[in-house]
Coordinates of C-alpha atoms in Angstrom, one line a residue:
Chain A
M245 CA 0.1 0.0 0.2
T246 CA 1.5 3.5 -0.9
F247 CA 1.0 6.3 1.0
A248 CA 0.0 9.7 -1.1
V249 CA 0.6 11.5 2.2
V250 CA 2.4 10.8 5.4
A251 CA 2.9 12.9 8.7
E252 CA 4.9 11.8 11.9
G253 CA 4.9 13.6 15.0
L254 CA 3.7 17.0 13.7
R255 CA 4.1 20.0 16.5
K256 CA 2.6 23.6 15.9
R257 CA 2.5 26.1 18.6
Y258 CA 1.0 29.5 18.5
G259 CA 2.5 31.5 21.5
D260 CA 0.8 29.4 24.4
T261 CA -1.8 27.7 22.4
E262 CA -0.6 24.2 20.8
A263 CA -2.4 23.8 18.0
L264 CA -0.8 20.1 17.0
A265 CA 0.3 18.2 19.5
G266 CA 2.2 15.7 17.4
L267 CA -0.3 14.9 14.6
D268 CA 0.7 11.2 13.2
L269 CA -1.7 10.4 9.4
A270 CA -1.4 8.1 6.9
V271 CA -3.4 8.7 3.6
T272 CA -3.9 6.0 0.9
Q273 CA -3.0 6.8 -2.5
G274 CA -6.0 7.0 -4.5
T275 CA -9.0 7.6 -1.5
V276 CA -10.7 10.2 0.0
H277 CA -9.4 10.7 3.9
G278 CA -11.6 12.7 6.7
L279 CA -9.6 14.3 9.0
L280 CA -12.8 15.1 11.1
G281 CA -12.7 17.2 14.2
P282 CA -14.4 20.3 16.0
N283 CA -13.4 24.0 15.9
G284 CA -9.6 24.5 16.6
A285 CA -8.5 21.1 16.6
G286 CA -6.0 21.9 14.3
K287 CA -7.3 20.7 11.1
S288 CA -6.5 23.7 9.1
T289 CA -2.7 23.7 10.5
A290 CA -2.5 20.6 9.8
V291 CA -3.2 21.0 5.7
R292 CA -0.9 24.5 5.8
I293 CA 1.8 22.2 6.7
L294 CA 1.2 19.8 4.6
T295 CA 0.8 22.1 1.7
T296 CA 4.0 23.7 2.3
L297 CA 2.4 27.3 3.7
L298 CA 3.5 26.8 7.2
R299 CA 6.5 25.4 8.8
A300 CA 6.4 22.7 11.4
D301 CA 7.9 23.1 14.9
A302 CA 8.6 19.7 15.1
G303 CA 8.2 16.5 13.0
R304 CA 7.8 15.2 9.6
A305 CA 5.6 15.1 6.4
E306 CA 6.2 13.8 3.1
V307 CA 3.5 14.5 0.1
A308 CA 3.9 12.5 -3.1
G309 CA 7.1 10.8 -1.8
L310 CA 8.5 14.6 -1.0
D311 CA 9.7 15.9 2.0
V312 CA 7.2 19.2 2.8
A313 CA 9.8 20.7 4.7
T314 CA 13.3 20.5 2.2
R315 CA 11.5 20.2 -1.2
P316 CA 8.7 22.8 -1.3
A317 CA 8.9 23.5 -4.7
E318 CA 8.6 20.1 -5.8
V319 CA 5.5 19.7 -4.0
R320 CA 3.6 22.5 -4.9
H321 CA 4.3 21.1 -8.4
R322 CA 2.3 17.6 -7.5
I323 CA -0.2 19.4 -4.7
G324 CA -3.6 21.2 -5.4
L325 CA -5.4 23.3 -2.9
V326 CA -8.9 24.0 -1.9
G327 CA -8.7 26.3 1.7
Q328 CA -11.6 27.6 3.7
H329 CA -12.2 30.8 1.2
A330 CA -13.6 30.7 -2.4
A331 CA -10.3 31.8 -3.0
V332 CA -11.0 33.1 -6.7
D333 CA -10.4 36.6 -8.0
E334 CA -14.1 38.2 -7.6
I335 CA -13.5 41.0 -10.7
L336 CA -12.3 38.3 -12.8
T337 CA -14.3 36.0 -14.8
G338 CA -14.6 32.0 -14.0
R339 CA -13.2 31.7 -17.5
Q340 CA -10.2 34.7 -16.4
N341 CA -9.6 33.2 -12.8
L342 CA -8.9 30.2 -14.9
E343 CA -6.3 31.1 -17.6
M344 CA -4.9 32.7 -15.2
F345 CA -4.2 30.0 -13.1
G346 CA -3.7 28.0 -15.9
R347 CA -0.4 30.8 -16.7
L348 CA 0.7 30.2 -13.6
H349 CA 0.8 26.5 -13.8
H350 CA 3.0 27.6 -16.6
L351 CA 0.5 25.8 -19.5
G352 CA 1.1 28.1 -21.8
T353 CA -1.8 30.4 -23.4
R354 CA -3.3 28.1 -25.9
R355 CA -3.2 24.8 -23.1
A356 CA -4.6 27.7 -20.6
R357 CA -7.2 28.0 -22.7
T358 CA -8.1 24.8 -23.7
R359 CA -7.4 23.4 -20.5
T360 CA -9.9 26.3 -18.9
L361 CA -12.5 24.9 -21.0
E362 CA -12.8 21.5 -19.9
L363 CA -13.1 22.3 -16.1
L364 CA -15.8 24.8 -16.8
E365 CA -17.4 22.0 -18.9
R366 CA -16.6 19.6 -15.9
F367 CA -17.8 21.9 -13.3
S368 CA -20.7 22.8 -15.3
L369 CA -20.0 26.6 -15.2
T370 CA -19.8 27.3 -18.7
D371 CA -22.8 29.4 -18.8
A372 CA -21.2 31.6 -15.8
A373 CA -18.2 31.7 -17.7
D374 CA -18.4 34.8 -18.4
R375 CA -19.9 36.6 -15.3
P376 CA -17.1 38.1 -12.5
A377 CA -16.8 35.6 -10.1
G378 CA -17.9 38.0 -7.3
Q379 CA -21.8 37.7 -8.7
Y380 CA -21.5 34.0 -8.3
S381 CA -23.7 31.6 -6.0
G382 CA -21.7 29.6 -2.9
G383 CA -21.8 26.5 -4.8
M384 CA -20.7 28.2 -8.1
R385 CA -17.9 29.7 -6.2
R386 CA -16.5 26.9 -4.6
R387 CA -16.9 24.8 -8.1
L388 CA -15.1 27.6 -9.6
D389 CA -12.1 27.1 -6.5
L390 CA -12.1 23.2 -7.0
A391 CA -11.3 23.9 -10.7
A392 CA -8.6 26.6 -10.2
G393 CA -7.4 23.9 -7.6
M394 CA -7.1 21.3 -10.2
I395 CA -5.8 23.1 -13.2
L396 CA -3.3 20.5 -13.6
V397 CA -5.4 17.3 -12.0
P398 CA -2.7 16.8 -9.3
P399 CA -2.1 13.8 -7.6
V400 CA -2.9 15.1 -4.0
L401 CA -5.6 17.1 -3.5
F402 CA -6.4 19.1 -0.2
L403 CA -9.7 20.4 0.3
D404 CA -10.0 22.7 3.7
E405 CA -13.4 22.0 5.3
P406 CA -14.7 22.6 1.3
T407 CA -18.6 22.8 1.9
T408 CA -18.6 25.3 5.3
G409 CA -21.7 27.6 4.8
L410 CA -22.8 26.1 1.9
D411 CA -26.6 25.2 1.8
P412 CA -27.6 20.8 1.6
R413 CA -27.8 21.4 -2.5
A414 CA -24.5 23.1 -3.0
R415 CA -22.9 21.0 -0.4
T416 CA -24.3 17.5 -2.9
E417 CA -22.9 19.8 -5.6
V418 CA -19.5 19.9 -4.0
W419 CA -19.3 15.8 -3.1
D420 CA -19.8 14.9 -6.9
A421 CA -17.1 17.3 -8.0
V422 CA -15.1 15.4 -5.5
R423 CA -15.9 12.0 -6.2
A424 CA -15.3 12.7 -10.5
L425 CA -11.6 13.5 -9.0
V426 CA -11.1 10.5 -7.5
A427 CA -12.6 8.3 -10.5
D428 CA -9.7 9.8 -12.3
G429 CA -7.4 9.0 -9.9
T430 CA -6.4 12.1 -7.4
T431 CA -5.9 11.5 -3.5
V432 CA -7.7 14.1 -1.5
L433 CA -7.4 14.6 2.3
L434 CA -10.4 16.5 3.4
T435 CA -10.6 17.8 6.1
T436 CA -14.7 18.6 7.9
Q437 CA -16.7 19.6 10.8
Y438 CA -19.5 17.7 9.3
L439 CA -19.9 14.1 9.9
E440 CA -21.9 13.3 7.4
E441 CA -19.7 14.6 4.9
A442 CA -16.7 12.3 6.0
D443 CA -19.0 9.5 6.2
Q444 CA -20.2 10.5 2.5
L445 CA -17.1 11.0 0.9
A446 CA -14.3 9.3 3.1
S447 CA -13.2 5.6 3.1
R448 CA -10.4 6.4 6.1
V449 CA -11.0 8.6 8.3
S450 CA -8.8 10.4 11.3
V451 CA -10.3 11.9 14.1
I452 CA -8.3 15.0 15.8
D453 CA -8.7 16.5 19.1
S454 CA -6.8 19.4 20.8
G455 CA -3.5 19.0 17.8
H456 CA -3.4 14.8 18.2
R457 CA -5.7 11.8 16.2
I458 CA -8.0 10.3 18.5
A459 CA -9.2 7.8 16.2
D460 CA -8.2 6.5 13.0
G461 CA -10.3 3.5 10.6
T462 CA -13.1 3.5 8.1
P463 CA -16.9 5.1 8.6
D464 CA -17.9 1.7 9.8
E465 CA -14.6 0.5 11.7
L466 CA -15.2 4.0 14.0
K467 CA -18.8 3.0 14.2
G468 CA -18.5 -0.4 15.3
M469 CA -15.9 1.2 18.3
I470 CA -18.6 2.4 20.0
G471 CA -20.3 -0.4 20.6
G472 CA -22.5 -1.7 17.5
D473 CA -25.5 -1.4 16.0
R474 CA -28.0 1.3 17.8
L475 CA -32.2 1.0 18.5
D476 CA -34.2 3.1 18.7
V477 CA -37.7 3.9 19.9
T478 CA -39.9 6.5 19.9
V479 CA -42.7 6.8 22.1
R480 CA -45.7 8.8 20.7
D481 CA -46.7 9.7 24.6
P482 CA -43.6 11.6 26.3
R483 CA -45.1 10.0 29.9
D484 CA -44.0 6.4 28.8
L485 CA -40.3 7.8 27.9
P486 CA -39.2 6.1 31.3
T487 CA -40.7 2.4 30.6
A488 CA -39.2 3.3 27.0
A489 CA -35.9 3.5 28.4
A490 CA -35.8 0.7 30.8
A491 CA -37.3 -1.7 28.2
L492 CA -33.8 -0.4 26.2
A493 CA -32.1 -0.8 29.5
R494 CA -32.0 -4.2 30.0
V495 CA -30.7 -5.1 26.2
A496 CA -28.3 -2.6 25.8
T497 CA -24.8 -2.3 26.3
A498 CA -24.5 1.2 27.8
D499 CA -27.2 3.7 29.2
P500 CA -30.0 4.2 27.1
E501 CA -30.1 8.2 26.0
V502 CA -33.3 9.6 26.7
D503 CA -34.9 12.6 24.2
P504 CA -38.2 14.5 25.2
D505 CA -38.2 16.8 22.0
T506 CA -38.3 14.3 19.7
R507 CA -39.7 11.4 22.2
R508 CA -37.0 8.7 21.4
V509 CA -34.7 6.2 23.4
S510 CA -31.9 5.4 22.0
A511 CA -28.7 2.8 23.2
P512 CA -26.9 0.6 21.9
V513 CA -27.4 -3.0 21.8
R514 CA -25.4 -6.6 20.4
E515 CA -27.4 -9.0 19.2
R516 CA -30.0 -7.0 16.7
A517 CA -32.3 -9.3 15.9
A518 CA -33.1 -11.0 20.0
A519 CA -32.6 -7.2 20.6
L520 CA -35.7 -5.8 18.7
T521 CA -37.6 -8.5 19.6
E522 CA -37.1 -8.6 23.1
V523 CA -37.9 -5.5 23.6
V524 CA -40.8 -4.7 21.2
R525 CA -42.2 -7.8 23.7
A526 CA -41.6 -5.4 26.6
L527 CA -43.4 -2.4 25.3
D528 CA -45.7 -4.5 24.3
D529 CA -46.4 -5.9 28.5
A530 CA -46.4 -2.6 29.5
D531 CA -49.3 -1.2 27.0
V532 CA -46.7 1.8 25.7
T533 CA -47.5 2.5 21.7
A534 CA -44.3 3.1 20.0
E535 CA -44.3 5.4 17.1
D536 CA -41.1 3.8 15.6
I537 CA -39.0 0.8 16.2
A538 CA -35.0 0.9 13.7
V539 CA -32.0 -0.6 14.3
R540 CA -29.8 1.6 12.6
R541 CA -26.0 1.9 12.7
P542 CA -24.4 5.1 14.0
T543 CA -23.7 7.9 13.2
L544 CA -20.3 9.4 13.4
D545 CA -21.5 12.5 15.4
E546 CA -22.3 9.6 17.9
V547 CA -18.6 7.9 18.1
F548 CA -17.1 11.7 18.3
L549 CA -19.5 12.3 21.1
Q550 CA -17.9 8.5 22.8
L551 CA -14.3 9.8 21.1
T552 CA -13.9 13.0 23.2
G553 CA -16.5 13.6 24.8
R554 CA -18.5 16.4 23.3
R555 CA -20.3 16.9 20.0
A556 CA -18.5 17.9 16.9
D557 CA -20.3 20.6 16.3
P558 CA -23.3 22.0 18.8
D559 CA -24.9 23.0 15.1
T560 CA -24.7 20.0 12.9
T561 CA -26.2 21.4 10.6
P562 CA -24.5 23.8 7.9
R563 CA -25.1 27.2 8.0
G564 CA -25.2 29.8 5.5
T565 CA -27.0 30.9 2.8
E566 CA -26.4 30.6 -0.7
V567 CA -26.0 34.1 -2.2
A568 CA -28.1 34.0 -5.7
A569 CA -26.8 35.4 -8.6
Chain B
M96 CA -4.9 8.8 -14.5
T97 CA -3.4 11.9 -16.2
V98 CA -1.4 14.0 -14.4
I99 CA -0.4 16.4 -16.6
L100 CA 2.8 17.8 -14.7
P101 CA 4.7 21.4 -16.0
P102 CA 8.2 21.1 -16.4
V103 CA 10.8 22.4 -13.9
P104 CA 12.8 24.7 -14.8
R105 CA 16.5 23.9 -13.3
T106 CA 18.5 26.9 -15.2
P107 CA 19.4 30.1 -13.4
A108 CA 17.9 31.8 -16.4
A109 CA 15.0 29.4 -17.2
R110 CA 13.9 30.7 -13.5
L111 CA 14.9 34.3 -14.1
R112 CA 12.3 33.5 -17.5
W113 CA 8.9 31.9 -14.7
A114 CA 9.7 34.2 -12.6
A115 CA 9.2 37.3 -15.2
A116 CA 6.8 35.2 -17.0
D117 CA 4.8 35.0 -13.8
G118 CA 5.3 38.5 -12.6
W119 CA 3.8 39.2 -15.7
T120 CA 0.6 37.6 -15.8
I121 CA 0.0 38.7 -11.9
A122 CA 0.3 42.4 -13.4
R123 CA -1.9 41.3 -15.8
R124 CA -4.7 40.7 -13.4
T125 CA -4.5 43.9 -12.0
L126 CA -4.7 45.0 -15.6
T127 CA -7.5 43.4 -16.6
H128 CA -9.3 44.6 -13.1
W129 CA -8.7 47.8 -14.7
G130 CA -11.0 47.2 -17.8
R131 CA -13.1 45.2 -15.9
R132 CA -14.2 48.4 -13.5
P133 CA -13.4 51.0 -15.7
G134 CA -15.8 53.4 -14.1
E135 CA -13.9 52.5 -10.3
T136 CA -10.2 53.2 -12.2
A137 CA -11.3 56.4 -13.9
V138 CA -12.9 57.7 -10.4
A139 CA -9.4 56.8 -9.1
L140 CA -7.3 58.8 -12.2
L141 CA -10.0 61.7 -12.3
F142 CA -9.9 62.4 -7.6
P143 CA -6.4 64.6 -7.7
V144 CA -8.0 66.4 -10.9
L145 CA -11.0 67.6 -8.7
M146 CA -8.0 68.2 -6.2
V147 CA -6.5 70.6 -8.7
L148 CA -9.9 72.4 -9.3
M149 CA -10.8 72.6 -5.8
F150 CA -7.8 74.0 -4.6
G151 CA -6.6 75.6 -7.5
Y152 CA -9.4 77.4 -8.4
L153 CA -12.0 77.5 -5.0
L154 CA -9.3 78.1 -2.1
G155 CA -6.4 79.3 -4.1
G156 CA -7.4 82.7 -4.7
G157 CA -6.6 83.3 -1.5
I158 CA -2.7 81.8 -0.9
L159 CA 0.0 83.8 -1.8
I160 CA 3.4 82.5 -3.4
P161 CA 6.3 84.0 -2.0
G162 CA 8.7 85.3 -4.6
G163 CA 5.6 86.0 -7.0
G164 CA 3.8 83.2 -9.2
G165 CA 0.6 81.9 -10.0
Y166 CA -0.6 79.7 -7.4
R167 CA -1.4 77.0 -10.3
E168 CA 1.9 77.2 -11.1
F169 CA 3.0 76.3 -7.5
L170 CA -0.3 73.4 -7.2
M171 CA 0.2 71.5 -10.0
P172 CA 3.6 70.1 -8.2
G173 CA 2.3 69.5 -4.8
M174 CA -0.7 67.3 -7.1
F175 CA 2.4 65.0 -8.4
A176 CA 3.2 63.9 -5.2
M177 CA -0.1 63.5 -3.8
T178 CA -0.9 61.5 -6.4
M179 CA 1.8 59.7 -5.4
L180 CA 1.1 58.9 -1.8
F181 CA -2.3 58.3 -2.9
G182 CA -1.0 54.8 -4.3
I183 CA -0.2 53.7 -1.1
E184 CA -4.1 52.9 -0.4
T185 CA -4.1 51.7 -4.3
T186 CA -1.4 48.9 -3.1
F187 CA -3.1 48.3 0.4
A188 CA -6.3 48.0 -0.3
A189 CA -5.1 44.8 -3.1
V190 CA -2.1 42.9 -0.9
A191 CA -4.8 43.5 2.5
T192 CA -7.7 41.5 0.0
D193 CA -6.0 39.2 -1.6
A194 CA -4.2 38.3 2.0
A195 CA -7.6 37.7 3.6
R196 CA -9.6 36.3 0.3
G197 CA -7.1 33.6 0.4
V198 CA -5.5 33.8 -3.4
T199 CA -2.6 35.1 -1.6
D200 CA -2.2 31.7 0.0
R201 CA -3.3 30.0 -2.9
F202 CA -0.5 31.6 -4.6
R203 CA 1.7 30.5 -2.6
S204 CA 1.0 27.1 -3.1
M205 CA 1.2 27.0 -6.7
P206 CA 4.2 26.1 -8.6
M207 CA 4.8 29.9 -9.3
A208 CA 7.9 32.3 -8.5
P209 CA 7.3 33.3 -4.9
S210 CA 8.7 36.8 -6.4
A211 CA 5.9 37.1 -8.8
V212 CA 2.8 38.0 -6.5
V213 CA 5.1 40.7 -5.3
T214 CA 6.7 42.4 -8.9
G215 CA 3.5 41.7 -10.4
R216 CA 1.5 43.9 -8.1
A217 CA 4.8 46.8 -8.5
A218 CA 4.7 46.2 -12.1
A219 CA 1.4 46.8 -12.0
D220 CA 0.7 49.8 -9.3
M221 CA 3.5 51.4 -11.0
L222 CA 2.0 51.3 -14.4
H223 CA -0.9 52.8 -12.7
S224 CA 1.0 56.0 -10.9
A225 CA 2.6 56.3 -14.3
L226 CA -1.0 56.7 -15.8
G227 CA -2.0 59.0 -12.8
L228 CA 0.9 61.2 -13.2
A229 CA 0.0 61.5 -16.7
V230 CA -3.6 62.3 -16.0
M231 CA -2.2 65.4 -13.7
T232 CA 0.2 66.2 -16.7
G233 CA -2.6 66.5 -18.9
C234 CA -5.2 68.5 -15.9
G235 CA -1.7 71.0 -15.6
L236 CA -1.5 71.9 -18.5
A237 CA -5.4 72.7 -18.8
V238 CA -5.1 74.8 -16.4
G239 CA -2.4 76.3 -17.3
W240 CA 1.0 75.1 -15.8
R241 CA 3.7 74.6 -17.5
W242 CA 7.1 73.4 -17.3
R243 CA 9.8 76.0 -17.9
G244 CA 13.4 74.4 -17.5
D245 CA 15.1 71.7 -20.0
T246 CA 13.6 68.4 -20.8
A247 CA 16.4 66.6 -18.6
D248 CA 15.1 68.2 -15.8
A249 CA 11.6 67.5 -16.9
A250 CA 12.5 63.9 -16.9
L251 CA 14.3 64.1 -13.8
A252 CA 11.8 65.3 -11.9
V253 CA 9.2 62.5 -13.1
A254 CA 11.7 60.0 -12.0
L255 CA 11.8 61.0 -8.7
L256 CA 8.2 61.5 -8.4
L257 CA 8.0 57.4 -9.0
L258 CA 10.5 56.7 -6.4
L259 CA 8.4 58.2 -4.1
R260 CA 5.7 55.5 -5.0
L261 CA 7.6 53.0 -5.2
A262 CA 9.4 53.6 -1.8
F263 CA 4.6 53.9 -0.8
L264 CA 4.9 50.7 -2.7
W265 CA 6.5 49.0 -0.1
V266 CA 4.5 51.0 2.4
G267 CA 1.6 49.6 1.2
I268 CA 2.7 45.9 0.8
Y269 CA 3.4 46.1 4.0
L270 CA 0.5 48.1 6.0
G271 CA -1.8 45.2 3.4
L272 CA 0.4 41.9 4.8
L273 CA 0.0 43.9 8.5
A274 CA -4.3 44.1 8.2
R275 CA -6.2 41.9 9.1
G276 CA -8.7 42.7 6.0
P277 CA -9.5 45.2 3.5
E278 CA -11.6 47.1 5.9
S279 CA -8.4 48.6 7.5
L280 CA -8.9 50.9 4.5
A281 CA -9.7 53.3 6.7
A282 CA -7.6 53.6 8.7
V283 CA -4.7 54.1 6.1
Q284 CA -6.6 57.2 5.2
L285 CA -6.3 58.2 8.1
L286 CA -2.8 57.8 8.0
V287 CA -2.6 59.5 4.3
W288 CA -4.5 62.5 4.4
P289 CA -2.7 64.0 7.5
V290 CA 0.6 63.0 6.0
G291 CA -0.1 64.9 2.7
F292 CA -1.9 67.7 4.2
L293 CA 1.5 68.5 6.7
S294 CA 3.2 69.5 3.4
N295 CA 4.5 71.9 0.8
A296 CA 1.8 70.5 -1.5
F297 CA -0.9 73.0 -1.3
V298 CA 0.5 76.0 0.7
P299 CA 4.2 77.4 1.3
T300 CA 5.8 75.9 4.6
G301 CA 6.7 79.6 5.4
T302 CA 2.9 80.4 6.3
M303 CA 2.5 77.5 9.0
P304 CA 3.5 78.5 12.8
G305 CA 7.6 78.0 13.2
W306 CA 7.4 73.7 14.4
L307 CA 5.0 73.0 12.0
G308 CA 6.4 74.7 8.9
T309 CA 9.8 72.6 9.9
L310 CA 8.4 68.9 10.3
A311 CA 5.9 69.8 6.9
E312 CA 9.0 70.9 5.2
W313 CA 10.6 67.6 6.2
N314 CA 7.9 65.8 5.0
P315 CA 8.9 63.4 1.7
I316 CA 6.2 64.7 0.0
S317 CA 7.8 68.2 0.5
A318 CA 10.6 67.1 -0.4
A319 CA 9.5 65.8 -4.0
A320 CA 7.0 68.5 -4.4
A321 CA 10.1 71.4 -3.8
A322 CA 12.5 69.4 -6.2
A323 CA 9.9 69.1 -8.5
R324 CA 9.5 72.9 -8.6
H325 CA 13.4 73.5 -8.8
L326 CA 13.1 70.8 -11.7
F327 CA 10.6 72.3 -13.3
G328 CA 11.0 75.3 -13.2
N329 CA 8.1 76.7 -11.4
P330 CA 7.4 78.9 -8.0
G331 CA 7.8 78.8 -4.4
T332 CA 10.4 76.9 -4.4
G333 CA 12.0 78.9 -0.7
D334 CA 15.0 79.0 0.7
S335 CA 15.6 76.9 3.4
W336 CA 18.2 74.1 3.7
V337 CA 15.6 71.6 2.6
A338 CA 14.6 73.9 -0.3
E339 CA 18.4 74.5 -1.5
H340 CA 18.9 70.4 -1.1
A341 CA 15.2 69.3 -2.8
V342 CA 16.5 67.2 -5.1
T343 CA 18.9 65.3 -2.9
V344 CA 16.5 65.3 0.0
A345 CA 13.6 63.5 -2.8
V346 CA 16.1 60.5 -3.4
A347 CA 17.2 60.3 0.0
W348 CA 13.9 60.2 1.8
P349 CA 12.6 57.1 -1.2
A350 CA 16.0 55.8 -0.3
L351 CA 15.4 55.5 3.4
L352 CA 11.5 54.2 3.0
I353 CA 12.7 51.5 0.8
A354 CA 15.6 50.9 3.0
I355 CA 13.2 50.1 5.8
F356 CA 10.1 49.0 4.2
F357 CA 11.6 46.4 1.9
P358 CA 13.0 44.2 4.7
L359 CA 9.8 44.4 6.5
S360 CA 7.7 43.6 3.4
V361 CA 9.9 40.5 3.1
R362 CA 9.8 39.4 6.8
R363 CA 6.4 39.8 7.1
Y364 CA 5.2 37.6 3.4
R365 CA 8.3 34.7 5.1
R366 CA 6.4 34.8 8.8
L367 CA 3.0 34.0 6.7
S368 CA 4.7 30.2 6.7
R369 CA 5.4 30.7 10.8

């Protein structure tokens, strides 16, 4: 197995804050690797070091087989960076932006032009090509940003919170673009606060908190870490919640969580079929009407809660509105 | 998988060609901005003209030039220097916007010559100020200003004015990298305007209270304006030590500013990676 990105013991300190406290990371070539963590966990610092924008205080990192500290110029030939801001020129049109970035990648005027046409087509921006990027919607600007980050079809692409502030439709557009890139063989390191995003895109996820890695694995493995499946019971009458919790507690491997707002009780279980049968019987005996009973895999949100003792983001729904052109 | 990798320059000459090509691409970006926002560009170029009309026709009637001579003849070299000073705002806004929007980071993560971000900015801003100077010259000729010396002296005056602009370029880049975003432009304007008016650009320093007059006389704007008046053969040059050595001071000031702000800017730019 070859790694497109390797980091060992990366450290970075700003005054009294330790942004990275010995981060280890290994990203398999040709995959999407999610870097998951709350604000201030050190995700962006890690990306800035790996993209040669920032020097680490200690530790080493290789991107595409090249040391980022000693061979930064060569690393820059092999990476694309799509940062937290949509870093495009807002006065220039989409076409002018891409042609400029193409020339700065030394494609030459003619190849910069043809590459621009390809990218506009691929990111569905052909119709908006001659409008200034400042008039684009949030999703369109992000797509232009992505296109600018892959002028050369970089072997390794870094996406730093690519969908922060986008509405659900725009997020889906960005996700589709990322999937198409990976199909072409690009390795993607994706940082995100949205657990759903990592779940959707990443084949492996590293969870980081306070500057170091606290878990690593496929999304399924991570969900497995907190005790397999979860059983949810939604009751019709909120007064039945304690009874339902008691019924669940008999089969659960941990204390059930009760959410009065949704009238739902949730707990991890081991034997899904047996647990389900027993809970249904217990509720029936107690004369409790269940509106819904379901066995499901846990969400990464629950994984994060279990690993760190707090939620990844108090507001897990994406904020921000799309500015219409 | 099709990975298109560009050729890496290996010889110093090839690297220089890359740096020049990248610098030109960056400069062209700014030139394209002018074309895309012609209104804004025109307003920026014509603003000093408005000041000439205000001072030349509204206020100038009340200002006497020691040693005689028309006020507008005195004013124009001062306005040339002011136009160079306003350039700080242009440079600052461009640098601060790119830094805040992540465009600077994108450039830094790309396989382009790192110097191009600065050389491209410098080329575009110098061109902008040269254009501004040309507009002001036209405006001056229209309001009755003339250069009365020989052509070589006039060319030296223009060179000194552009040298001052080059010095302000580094001030603008440094402040732009220091700022958190283009919103701080108001703070820069707060710095630029008093510096501009505390000079001999609009009134002879002899009319100010003693200490203030001395301060104004030693202002880099005053040095450039006095040197330009001297070289263009315009009135109001005065007879103090600074006035008699106007050209020397007009070289020394920009040299000093560059000596301070060039290393500061480079250090600040490098600190982006700390």
